[in-house]
Coordinates of C-alpha atoms in Angstrom, one line a residue:
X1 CA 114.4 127.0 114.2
X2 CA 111.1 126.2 115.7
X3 CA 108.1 127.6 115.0
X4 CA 106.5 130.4 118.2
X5 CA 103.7 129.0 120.3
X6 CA 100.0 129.7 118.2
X7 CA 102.2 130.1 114.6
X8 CA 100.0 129.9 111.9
X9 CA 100.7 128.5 108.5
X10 CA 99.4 128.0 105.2
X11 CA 99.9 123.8 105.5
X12 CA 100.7 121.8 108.2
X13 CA 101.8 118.1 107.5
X14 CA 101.4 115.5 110.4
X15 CA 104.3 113.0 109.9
X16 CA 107.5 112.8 108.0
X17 CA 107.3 109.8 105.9
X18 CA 108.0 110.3 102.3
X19 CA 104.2 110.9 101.2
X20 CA 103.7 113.4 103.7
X21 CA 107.3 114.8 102.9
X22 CA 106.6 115.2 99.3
X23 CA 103.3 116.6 99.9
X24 CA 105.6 119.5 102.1
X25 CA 108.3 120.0 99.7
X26 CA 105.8 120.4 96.2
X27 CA 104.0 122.8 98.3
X28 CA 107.2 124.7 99.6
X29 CA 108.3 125.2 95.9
X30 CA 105.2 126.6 94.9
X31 CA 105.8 129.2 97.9
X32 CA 103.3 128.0 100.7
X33 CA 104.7 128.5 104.1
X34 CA 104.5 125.0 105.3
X35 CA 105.4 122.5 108.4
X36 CA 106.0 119.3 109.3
X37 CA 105.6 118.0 112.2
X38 CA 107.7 114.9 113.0
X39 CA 107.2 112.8 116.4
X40 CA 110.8 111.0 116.1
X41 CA 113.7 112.1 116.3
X42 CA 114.7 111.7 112.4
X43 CA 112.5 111.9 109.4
X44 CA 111.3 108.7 107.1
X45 CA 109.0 107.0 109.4
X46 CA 109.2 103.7 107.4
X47 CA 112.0 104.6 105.3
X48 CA 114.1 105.9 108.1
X49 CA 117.2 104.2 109.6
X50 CA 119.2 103.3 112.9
X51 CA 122.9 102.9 113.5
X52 CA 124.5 100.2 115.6
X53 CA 127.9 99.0 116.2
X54 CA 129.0 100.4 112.7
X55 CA 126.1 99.3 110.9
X56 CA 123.3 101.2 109.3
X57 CA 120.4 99.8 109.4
X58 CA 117.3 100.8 106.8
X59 CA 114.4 100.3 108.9
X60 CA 111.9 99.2 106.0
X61 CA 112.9 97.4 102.5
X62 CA 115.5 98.2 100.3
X63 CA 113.8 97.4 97.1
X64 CA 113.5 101.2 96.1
X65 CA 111.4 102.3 92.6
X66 CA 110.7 106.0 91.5
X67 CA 114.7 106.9 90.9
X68 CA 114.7 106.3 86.9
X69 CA 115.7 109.0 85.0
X70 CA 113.1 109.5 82.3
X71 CA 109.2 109.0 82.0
X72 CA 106.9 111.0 84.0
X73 CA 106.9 107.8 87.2
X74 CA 109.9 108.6 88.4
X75 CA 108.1 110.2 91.5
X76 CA 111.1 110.3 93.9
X77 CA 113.7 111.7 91.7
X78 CA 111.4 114.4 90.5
X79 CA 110.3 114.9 94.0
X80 CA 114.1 115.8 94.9
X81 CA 114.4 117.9 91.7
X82 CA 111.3 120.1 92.9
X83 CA 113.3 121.4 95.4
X84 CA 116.7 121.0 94.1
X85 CA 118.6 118.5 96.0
X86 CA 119.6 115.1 94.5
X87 CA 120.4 111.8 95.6
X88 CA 123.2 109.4 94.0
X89 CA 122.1 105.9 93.9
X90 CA 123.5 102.6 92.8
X91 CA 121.4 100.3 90.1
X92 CA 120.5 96.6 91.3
X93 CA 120.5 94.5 88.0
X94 CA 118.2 92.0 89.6
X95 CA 115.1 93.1 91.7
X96 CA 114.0 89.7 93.4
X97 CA 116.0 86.3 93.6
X98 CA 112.8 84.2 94.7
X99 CA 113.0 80.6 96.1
X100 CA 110.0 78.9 95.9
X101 CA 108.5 75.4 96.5
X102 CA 109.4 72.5 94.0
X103 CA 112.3 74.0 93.7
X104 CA 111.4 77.2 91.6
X105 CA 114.4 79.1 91.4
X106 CA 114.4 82.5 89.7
X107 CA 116.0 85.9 89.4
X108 CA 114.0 89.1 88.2
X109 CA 116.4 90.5 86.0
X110 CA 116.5 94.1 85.3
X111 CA 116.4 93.1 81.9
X112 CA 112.6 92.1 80.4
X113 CA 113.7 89.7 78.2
X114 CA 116.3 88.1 80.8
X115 CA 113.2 87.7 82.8
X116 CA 110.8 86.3 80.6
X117 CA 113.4 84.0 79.7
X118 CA 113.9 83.0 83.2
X119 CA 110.2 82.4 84.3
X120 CA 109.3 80.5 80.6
X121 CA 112.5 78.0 81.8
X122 CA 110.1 76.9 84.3
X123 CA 106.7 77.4 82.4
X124 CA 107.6 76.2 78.6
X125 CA 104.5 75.1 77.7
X126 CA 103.0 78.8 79.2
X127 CA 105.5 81.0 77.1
X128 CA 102.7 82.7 75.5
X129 CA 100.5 83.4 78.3
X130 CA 103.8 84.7 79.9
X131 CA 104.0 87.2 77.1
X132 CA 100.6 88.2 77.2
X133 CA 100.0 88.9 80.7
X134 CA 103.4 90.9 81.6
X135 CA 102.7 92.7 78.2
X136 CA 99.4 94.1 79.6
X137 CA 100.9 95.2 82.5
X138 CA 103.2 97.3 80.0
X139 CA 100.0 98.4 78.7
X140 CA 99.3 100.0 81.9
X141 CA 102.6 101.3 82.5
X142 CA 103.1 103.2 79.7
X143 CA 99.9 104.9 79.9
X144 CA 100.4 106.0 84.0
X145 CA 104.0 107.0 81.9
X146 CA 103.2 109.0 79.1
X147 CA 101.5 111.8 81.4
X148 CA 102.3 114.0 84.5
X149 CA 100.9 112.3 87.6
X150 CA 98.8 114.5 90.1
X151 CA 95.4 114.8 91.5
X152 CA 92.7 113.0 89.6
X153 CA 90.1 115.3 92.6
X154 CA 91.0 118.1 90.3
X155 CA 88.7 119.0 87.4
X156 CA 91.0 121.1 85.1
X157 CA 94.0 118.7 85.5
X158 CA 91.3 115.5 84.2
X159 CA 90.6 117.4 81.3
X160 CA 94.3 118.8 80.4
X161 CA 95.4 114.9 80.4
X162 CA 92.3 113.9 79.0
X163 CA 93.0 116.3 75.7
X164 CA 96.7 115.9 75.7
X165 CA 96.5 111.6 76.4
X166 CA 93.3 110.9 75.6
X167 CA 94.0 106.9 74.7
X168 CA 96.4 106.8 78.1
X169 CA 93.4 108.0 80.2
X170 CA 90.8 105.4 78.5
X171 CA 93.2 102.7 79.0
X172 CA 93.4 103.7 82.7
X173 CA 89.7 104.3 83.3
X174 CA 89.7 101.0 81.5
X175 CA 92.1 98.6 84.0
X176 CA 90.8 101.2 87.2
X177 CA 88.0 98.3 88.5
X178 CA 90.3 95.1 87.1
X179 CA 92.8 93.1 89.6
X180 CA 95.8 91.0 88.6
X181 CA 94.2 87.9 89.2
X182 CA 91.0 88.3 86.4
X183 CA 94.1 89.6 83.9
X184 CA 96.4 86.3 84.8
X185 CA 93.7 83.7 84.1
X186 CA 92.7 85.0 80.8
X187 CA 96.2 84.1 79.4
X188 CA 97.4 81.3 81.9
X189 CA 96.2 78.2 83.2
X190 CA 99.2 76.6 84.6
X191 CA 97.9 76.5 88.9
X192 CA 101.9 76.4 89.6
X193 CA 102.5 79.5 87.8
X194 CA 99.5 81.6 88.5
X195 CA 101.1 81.0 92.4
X196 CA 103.9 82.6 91.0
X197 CA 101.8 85.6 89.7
X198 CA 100.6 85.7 93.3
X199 CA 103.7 86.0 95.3
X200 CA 104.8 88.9 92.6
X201 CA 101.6 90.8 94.3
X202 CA 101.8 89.8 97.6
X203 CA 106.0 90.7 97.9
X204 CA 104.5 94.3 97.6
X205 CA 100.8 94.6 97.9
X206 CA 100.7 91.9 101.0
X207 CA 97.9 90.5 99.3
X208 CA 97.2 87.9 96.5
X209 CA 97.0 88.7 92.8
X210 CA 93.1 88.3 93.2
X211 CA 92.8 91.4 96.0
X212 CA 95.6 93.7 94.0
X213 CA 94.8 96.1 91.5
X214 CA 95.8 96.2 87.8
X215 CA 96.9 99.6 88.0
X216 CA 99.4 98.8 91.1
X217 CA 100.7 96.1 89.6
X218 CA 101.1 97.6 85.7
X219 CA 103.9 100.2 87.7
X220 CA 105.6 97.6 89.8
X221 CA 106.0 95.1 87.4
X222 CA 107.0 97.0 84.5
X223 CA 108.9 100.3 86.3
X224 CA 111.3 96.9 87.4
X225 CA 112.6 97.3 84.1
X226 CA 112.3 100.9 82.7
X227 CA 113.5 102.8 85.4
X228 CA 114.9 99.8 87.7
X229 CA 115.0 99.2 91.4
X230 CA 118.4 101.9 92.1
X231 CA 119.4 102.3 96.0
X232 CA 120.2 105.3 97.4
X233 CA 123.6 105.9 98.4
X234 CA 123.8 106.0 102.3
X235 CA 120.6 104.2 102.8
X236 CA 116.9 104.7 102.2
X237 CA 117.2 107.2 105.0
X238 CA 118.9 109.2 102.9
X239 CA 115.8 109.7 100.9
X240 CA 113.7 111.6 103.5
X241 CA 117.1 113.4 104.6
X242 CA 117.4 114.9 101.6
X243 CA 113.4 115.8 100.8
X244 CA 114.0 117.8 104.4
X245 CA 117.1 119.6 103.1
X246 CA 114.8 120.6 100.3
X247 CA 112.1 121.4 102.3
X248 CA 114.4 123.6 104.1
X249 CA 115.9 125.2 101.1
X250 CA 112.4 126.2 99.9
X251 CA 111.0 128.2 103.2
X252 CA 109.8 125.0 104.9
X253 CA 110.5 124.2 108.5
X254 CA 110.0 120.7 110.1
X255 CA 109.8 120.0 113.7
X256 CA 110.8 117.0 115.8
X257 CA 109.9 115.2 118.6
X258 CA 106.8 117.3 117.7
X259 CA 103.9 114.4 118.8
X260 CA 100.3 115.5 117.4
X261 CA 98.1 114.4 119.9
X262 CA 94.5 116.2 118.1
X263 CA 93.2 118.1 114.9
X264 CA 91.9 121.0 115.8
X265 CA 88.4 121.4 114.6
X266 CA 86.4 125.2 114.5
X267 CA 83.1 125.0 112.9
X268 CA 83.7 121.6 111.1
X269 CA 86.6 122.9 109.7
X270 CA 90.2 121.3 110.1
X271 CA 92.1 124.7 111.4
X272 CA 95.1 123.7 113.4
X273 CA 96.9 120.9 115.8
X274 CA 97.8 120.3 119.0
X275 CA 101.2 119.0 120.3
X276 CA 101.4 116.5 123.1
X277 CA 103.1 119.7 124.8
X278 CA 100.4 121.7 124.6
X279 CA 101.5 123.9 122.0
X280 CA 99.0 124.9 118.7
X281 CA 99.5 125.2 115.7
X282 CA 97.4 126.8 112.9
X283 CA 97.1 126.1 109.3
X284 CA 94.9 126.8 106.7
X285 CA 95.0 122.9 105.3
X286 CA 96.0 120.0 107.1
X287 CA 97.6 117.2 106.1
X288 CA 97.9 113.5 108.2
X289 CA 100.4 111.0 107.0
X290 CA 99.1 108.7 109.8
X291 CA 97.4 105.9 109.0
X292 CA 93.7 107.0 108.9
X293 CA 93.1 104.9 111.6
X294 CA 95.4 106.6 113.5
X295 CA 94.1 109.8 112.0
X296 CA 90.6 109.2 112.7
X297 CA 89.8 107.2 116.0
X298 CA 93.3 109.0 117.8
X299 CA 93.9 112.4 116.1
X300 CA 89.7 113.3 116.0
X301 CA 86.8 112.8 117.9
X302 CA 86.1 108.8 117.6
X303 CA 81.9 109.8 118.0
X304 CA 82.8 112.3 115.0
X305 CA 84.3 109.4 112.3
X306 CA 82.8 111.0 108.8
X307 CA 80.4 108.1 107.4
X308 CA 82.6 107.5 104.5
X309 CA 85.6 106.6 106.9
X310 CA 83.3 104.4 108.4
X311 CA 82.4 102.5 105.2
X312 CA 86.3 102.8 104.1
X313 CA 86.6 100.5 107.1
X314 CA 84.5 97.9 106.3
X315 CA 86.0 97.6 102.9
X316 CA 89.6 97.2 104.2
X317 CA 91.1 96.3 107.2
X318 CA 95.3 96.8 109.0
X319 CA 97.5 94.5 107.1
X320 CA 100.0 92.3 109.5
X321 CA 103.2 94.2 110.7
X322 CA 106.7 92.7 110.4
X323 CA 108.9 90.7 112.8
X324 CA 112.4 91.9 111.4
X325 CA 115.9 91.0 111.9
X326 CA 118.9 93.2 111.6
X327 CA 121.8 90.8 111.4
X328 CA 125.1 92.1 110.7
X329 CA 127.6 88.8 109.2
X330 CA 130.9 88.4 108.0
X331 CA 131.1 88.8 104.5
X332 CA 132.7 85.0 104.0
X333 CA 129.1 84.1 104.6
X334 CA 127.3 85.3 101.4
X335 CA 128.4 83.4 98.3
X336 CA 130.2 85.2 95.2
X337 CA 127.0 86.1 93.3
X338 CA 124.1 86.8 96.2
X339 CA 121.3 88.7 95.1
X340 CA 120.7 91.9 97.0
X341 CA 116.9 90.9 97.5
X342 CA 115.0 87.7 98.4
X343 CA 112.2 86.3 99.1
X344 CA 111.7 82.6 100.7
X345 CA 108.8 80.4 100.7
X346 CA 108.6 76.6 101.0
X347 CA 104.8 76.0 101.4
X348 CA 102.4 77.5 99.1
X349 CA 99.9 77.0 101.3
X350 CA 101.7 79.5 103.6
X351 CA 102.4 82.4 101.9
X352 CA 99.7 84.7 103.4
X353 CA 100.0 83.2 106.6
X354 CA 102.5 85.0 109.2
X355 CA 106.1 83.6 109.1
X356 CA 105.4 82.5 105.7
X357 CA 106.7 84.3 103.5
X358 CA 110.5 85.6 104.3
X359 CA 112.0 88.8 102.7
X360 CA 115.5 89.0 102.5
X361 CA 117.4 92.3 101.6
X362 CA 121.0 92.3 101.6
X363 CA 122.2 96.7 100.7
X364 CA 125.9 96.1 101.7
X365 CA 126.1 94.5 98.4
X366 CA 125.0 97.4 96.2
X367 CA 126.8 99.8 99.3
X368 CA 129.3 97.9 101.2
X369 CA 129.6 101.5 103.6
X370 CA 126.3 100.8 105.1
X371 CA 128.6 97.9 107.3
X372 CA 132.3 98.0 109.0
X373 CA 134.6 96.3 106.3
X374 CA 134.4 92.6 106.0
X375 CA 130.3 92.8 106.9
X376 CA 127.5 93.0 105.3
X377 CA 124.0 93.7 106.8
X378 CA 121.3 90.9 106.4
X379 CA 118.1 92.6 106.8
X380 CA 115.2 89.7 107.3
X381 CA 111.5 90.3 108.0
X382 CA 107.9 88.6 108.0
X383 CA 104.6 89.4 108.4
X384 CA 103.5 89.5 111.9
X385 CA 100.2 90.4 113.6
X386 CA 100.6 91.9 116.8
X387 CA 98.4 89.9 119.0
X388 CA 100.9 87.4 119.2
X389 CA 102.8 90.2 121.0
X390 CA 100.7 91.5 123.7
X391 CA 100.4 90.6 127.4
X392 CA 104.0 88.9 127.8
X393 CA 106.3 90.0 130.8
X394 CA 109.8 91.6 129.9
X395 CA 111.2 88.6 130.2
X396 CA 108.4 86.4 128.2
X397 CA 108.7 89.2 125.6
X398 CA 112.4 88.9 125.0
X399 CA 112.2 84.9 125.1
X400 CA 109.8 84.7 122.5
X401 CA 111.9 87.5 119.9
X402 CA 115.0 85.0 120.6
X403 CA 113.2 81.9 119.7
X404 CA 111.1 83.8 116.4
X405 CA 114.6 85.3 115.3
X406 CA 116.6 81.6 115.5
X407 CA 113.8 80.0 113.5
X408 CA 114.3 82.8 110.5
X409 CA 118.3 82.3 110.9
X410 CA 117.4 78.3 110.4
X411 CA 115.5 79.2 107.4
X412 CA 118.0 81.4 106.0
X413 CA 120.9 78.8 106.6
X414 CA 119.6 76.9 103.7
X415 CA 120.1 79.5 101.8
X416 CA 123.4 81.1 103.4
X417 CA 125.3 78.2 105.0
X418 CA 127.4 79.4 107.7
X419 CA 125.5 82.3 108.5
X420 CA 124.8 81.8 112.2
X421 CA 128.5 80.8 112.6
X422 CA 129.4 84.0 111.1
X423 CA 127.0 86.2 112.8
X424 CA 128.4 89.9 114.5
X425 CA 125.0 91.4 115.4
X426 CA 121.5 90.6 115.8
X427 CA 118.7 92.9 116.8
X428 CA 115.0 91.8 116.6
X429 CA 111.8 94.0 115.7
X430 CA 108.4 93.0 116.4
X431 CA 105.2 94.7 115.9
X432 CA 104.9 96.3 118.7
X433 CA 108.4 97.6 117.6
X434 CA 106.9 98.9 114.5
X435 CA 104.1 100.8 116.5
X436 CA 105.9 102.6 118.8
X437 CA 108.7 103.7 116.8
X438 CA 106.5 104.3 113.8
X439 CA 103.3 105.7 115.8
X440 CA 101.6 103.2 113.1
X441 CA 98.3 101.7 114.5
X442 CA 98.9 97.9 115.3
X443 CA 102.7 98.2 113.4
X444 CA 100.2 98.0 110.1
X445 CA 102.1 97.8 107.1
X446 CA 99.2 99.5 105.7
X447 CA 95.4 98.3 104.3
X448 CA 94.5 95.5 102.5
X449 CA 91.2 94.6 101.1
X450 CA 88.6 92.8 103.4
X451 CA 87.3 90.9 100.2
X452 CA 87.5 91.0 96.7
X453 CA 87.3 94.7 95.7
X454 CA 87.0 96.2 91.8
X455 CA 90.7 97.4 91.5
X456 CA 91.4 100.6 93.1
X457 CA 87.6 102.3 92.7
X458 CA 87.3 101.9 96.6
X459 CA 90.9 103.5 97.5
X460 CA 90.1 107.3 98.9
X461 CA 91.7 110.6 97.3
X462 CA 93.6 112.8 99.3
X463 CA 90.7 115.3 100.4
X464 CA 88.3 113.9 103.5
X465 CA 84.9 114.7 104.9
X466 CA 85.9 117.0 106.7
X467 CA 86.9 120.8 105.1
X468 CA 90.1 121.2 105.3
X469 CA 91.9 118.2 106.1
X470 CA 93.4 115.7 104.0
X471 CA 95.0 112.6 104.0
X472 CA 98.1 111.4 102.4
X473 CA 100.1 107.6 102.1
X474 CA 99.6 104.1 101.9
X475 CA 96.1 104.3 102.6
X476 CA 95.2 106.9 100.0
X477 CA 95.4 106.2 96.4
X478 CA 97.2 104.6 94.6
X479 CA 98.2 102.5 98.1
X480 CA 101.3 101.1 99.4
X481 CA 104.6 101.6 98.4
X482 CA 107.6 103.8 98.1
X483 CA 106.9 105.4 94.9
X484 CA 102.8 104.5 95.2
X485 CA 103.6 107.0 98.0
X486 CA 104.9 109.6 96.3
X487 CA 102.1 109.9 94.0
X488 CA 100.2 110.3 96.8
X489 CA 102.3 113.0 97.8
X490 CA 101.9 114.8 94.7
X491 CA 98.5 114.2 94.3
X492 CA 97.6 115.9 98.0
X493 CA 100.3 119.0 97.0
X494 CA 98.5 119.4 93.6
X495 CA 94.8 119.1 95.1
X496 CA 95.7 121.6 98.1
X497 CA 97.9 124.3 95.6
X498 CA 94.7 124.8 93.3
X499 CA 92.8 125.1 96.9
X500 CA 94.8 127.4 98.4
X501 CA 95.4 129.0 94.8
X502 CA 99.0 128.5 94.4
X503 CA 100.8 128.9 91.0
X504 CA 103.1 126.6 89.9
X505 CA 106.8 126.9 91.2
X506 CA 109.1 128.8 88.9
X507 CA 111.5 125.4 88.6
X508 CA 109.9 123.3 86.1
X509 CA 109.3 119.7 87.0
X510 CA 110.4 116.5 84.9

């Protein structure tokens, strides 16, 4: 049921993707009358899906974190709990099959000690530095793990962690300004392998270990292995499904093809939103899941950007988008004992450059229902910007995505003999793809650094200039990623409950 013309509500969350989703359901179950407002047709945004032919495509990666079962990072399942729903998923014993130049080889097992072993095959002479370095980053896991993740805007929560954790917090506060890159060189020296420490980053961050932050890279490196990349059953679409049925379950409604064209603003205070229909909406808080570009220079006044948004965007800047494949292939193709996820680079030189670096994901294998039987779905994609995109005719436009798409299927033929041979169907996104279905600024995967910054001291909170409003998702702290995300969800739900003066929902979380 849709909400009446001028309905007012205690929240109201621009956009469905999984932080603003979380933010929605963690309010719902503490009893705040919330609503989402969704411009497609299906919720997820980035972690939404498509069906063709049989096939069902995930529209982003299908490397999923956050679905452990124990420790206090396990944002997604915890999420789901809040609002009691689950989702089955299916554990991937290896997160990343990587082939490299000179012929480095290697799998990230699930297993820390499988993958030490791996990597030291390569780096013998580095074993120790190997040690040392991934060992810090389980420094910084297990203090983000040893206590409840929420708002770090909120006074009282700082000083309950503080007293129960106090060592966790002081080794946080201590890695907060450090990046991988100053950790890496004080243990290795090895150039080869400090490349390697930079393509770990960049597969996630879409940066270099240099620009990536400690703290990002302490959970992604280490939750690999203590709560594991699981997929969810269905697809990752599956994920925001659910989070709605929640939503619903708790007293939440969501709207769709419900397009916010401006943030209301009464007094310099966030109070409401307007559809591209006309219709208002009011709400004591909002909450954008846009990008803040997208929330700032489309949603507001561009002549009234808050100075601090201004000097946020000096700091960092759109990362590229993605040129993506959806291939569908006869199962022949894949050799007994493919990987689920790849990643494929031949030039060093190239990795930050667009069509350098190739991500490979492969979910049939973990769910073989996800294809008709006999396929599997080959989901490639590379960082793209989208000024190579713009001002081409129809036809120009379609001529270039065939000749991008055949030079991926040449690269992954090297890999996957046969594969154009065996191929059923191929569909081919670019980033203007990404922007239009995504309503994502540019198709921006989200920011990066413009320079060298001191860890994640320059990423915003949740709360903005302006009274009322707040942001959530990749461009909030703790930054991109599916379960980065989710804290971010959290962390907005937790910051606008003590605003609004919620208690705590009756179901205990985690």
């Amino acid at each position: 049921m849709s909400p009446s013309l001028n309905s007012s509500f205690d929240v109201i969350v621009i956009g469905s993707g999984i932080g603003g989703l979380v933010t929605a359901t963690q309010l719902a179950a503490k009893g705040a009358q919330v609503l989402v407002l969704e411009s497609y047709l299906i919720p997820g945004g980035s972690s939404g899906y498509f069906e063709r032919q049989g096939y069902r495509f995930d529209v982003g990666a299908s490397m999923i974190f956050g679905f452990g079962e124990k420790g206090t990072t396990n944002l997604l399942t915890r999420a789901l709990e809040a609002v009691n729903v689950n989702q089955e998923t299916i554990a991937d014993s290896v997160q990343i099959h990587y082939h490299l130049p000179k012929h480095l080889d290697l799998k990230v097992e699930r297993v820390y000690e499988k993958f030490l072993q791996n990597l030291i095959a390569h780096f013998p002479h580095e074993e120790t530095g190997i040690r040392r370095f991934y060992d810090e980053c389980w420094q910084v896991f297990n203090c983000l793990n040893s206590m409840e993740l929420l708002s770090l805007e909120e006074p009282r929560y700082l000083l309950r962690t503080f007293l129960q954790h106090p060592l966790a917090c002081l080794g946080l506060v201590k890695y907060l300004p450090q990046n991988v890159g100053d950790v890496a060189r004080r243990y290795i020296k090895d150039p080869e392998l400090l490349k390697f420490i930079d393509i770990e980053c960049y597969c996630w961050s879409v940066v270099s270990a240099d620009m990536t932050p400690m703290i990002n890279a302490g959970m992604v490196f280490s939750d690999r292995h203590y709560g594991g990349v699981n997929y969810p059953k269905g697809g990752v679409g599956q994920i925001a499904q659910k989070l709605v049925e929640g939503l619903e379950k708790a007293g939440g409604k969501i709207e769709y093809q419900a397009r916010v064209t401006k943030i209301i603003i009464e007094q310099g205070k966030a109070v409401g939103v307007q559809l591209a229909n006309g219709k208002v909406y009011r709400g004591q808080r909002i909450v954008s899941n846009a990008t803040r570009w997208d929330t700032f220079e489309k949603l507001l006044p561009v002549e009234k950007i808050p100075a601090n948004e201004i000097k946020w965007q000096q700091n960092y800047e759109k990362s590229p988008s993605f040129l993506s494949l959806h291939i569908g292939v006869e199962a022949a193709v894949l050799p007994h004992g493919t990987e689920c996820h790849h990643i494929i680079l031949e030039d060093w030189q190239q990795m930050t450059s667009p069509g350098g670096t190739l991500f490979v994901s492969i979910p049939t294998l973990l769910d073989p229902d996800l294809a008709p039987e006999g396929y599997h779905i080959i989901h490639a994609f590379t960082p793209n910007w989208i000024d190579d995109w713009q001002g081409l005719s129809a036809s120009e436009y379609e001529a270039k995505k065939e000749a991008a798409a055949w030079q991926i299927i040449d690269r992954l033929e090297k890999i996957f003999p046969g594969l154009d041979a065996g191929l059923d169907y191929l569909e081919v996104g670019t980033p203007r793809t990404h922007q239009r279905f995504l309503g994502r600024e540019d198709g921006t995967y989200g920011p990066i650094p413009r320079r060298k910054l001191r860890g994640l001291l320059s990423m915003p909170f949740n709360r903005t200039a302006i009274p009322g409003l707040y942001c959530v998702g990749d461009s909030t702290f703790p930054g991109q990623g599916l379960n980065a995300v989710a804290f971010s969800g959290f962390a907005c739900a937790h910051r606008i409950a003590v605003d609004l003066g919620l208690k705590k929902s009756k179901r205990r979380l985690g």
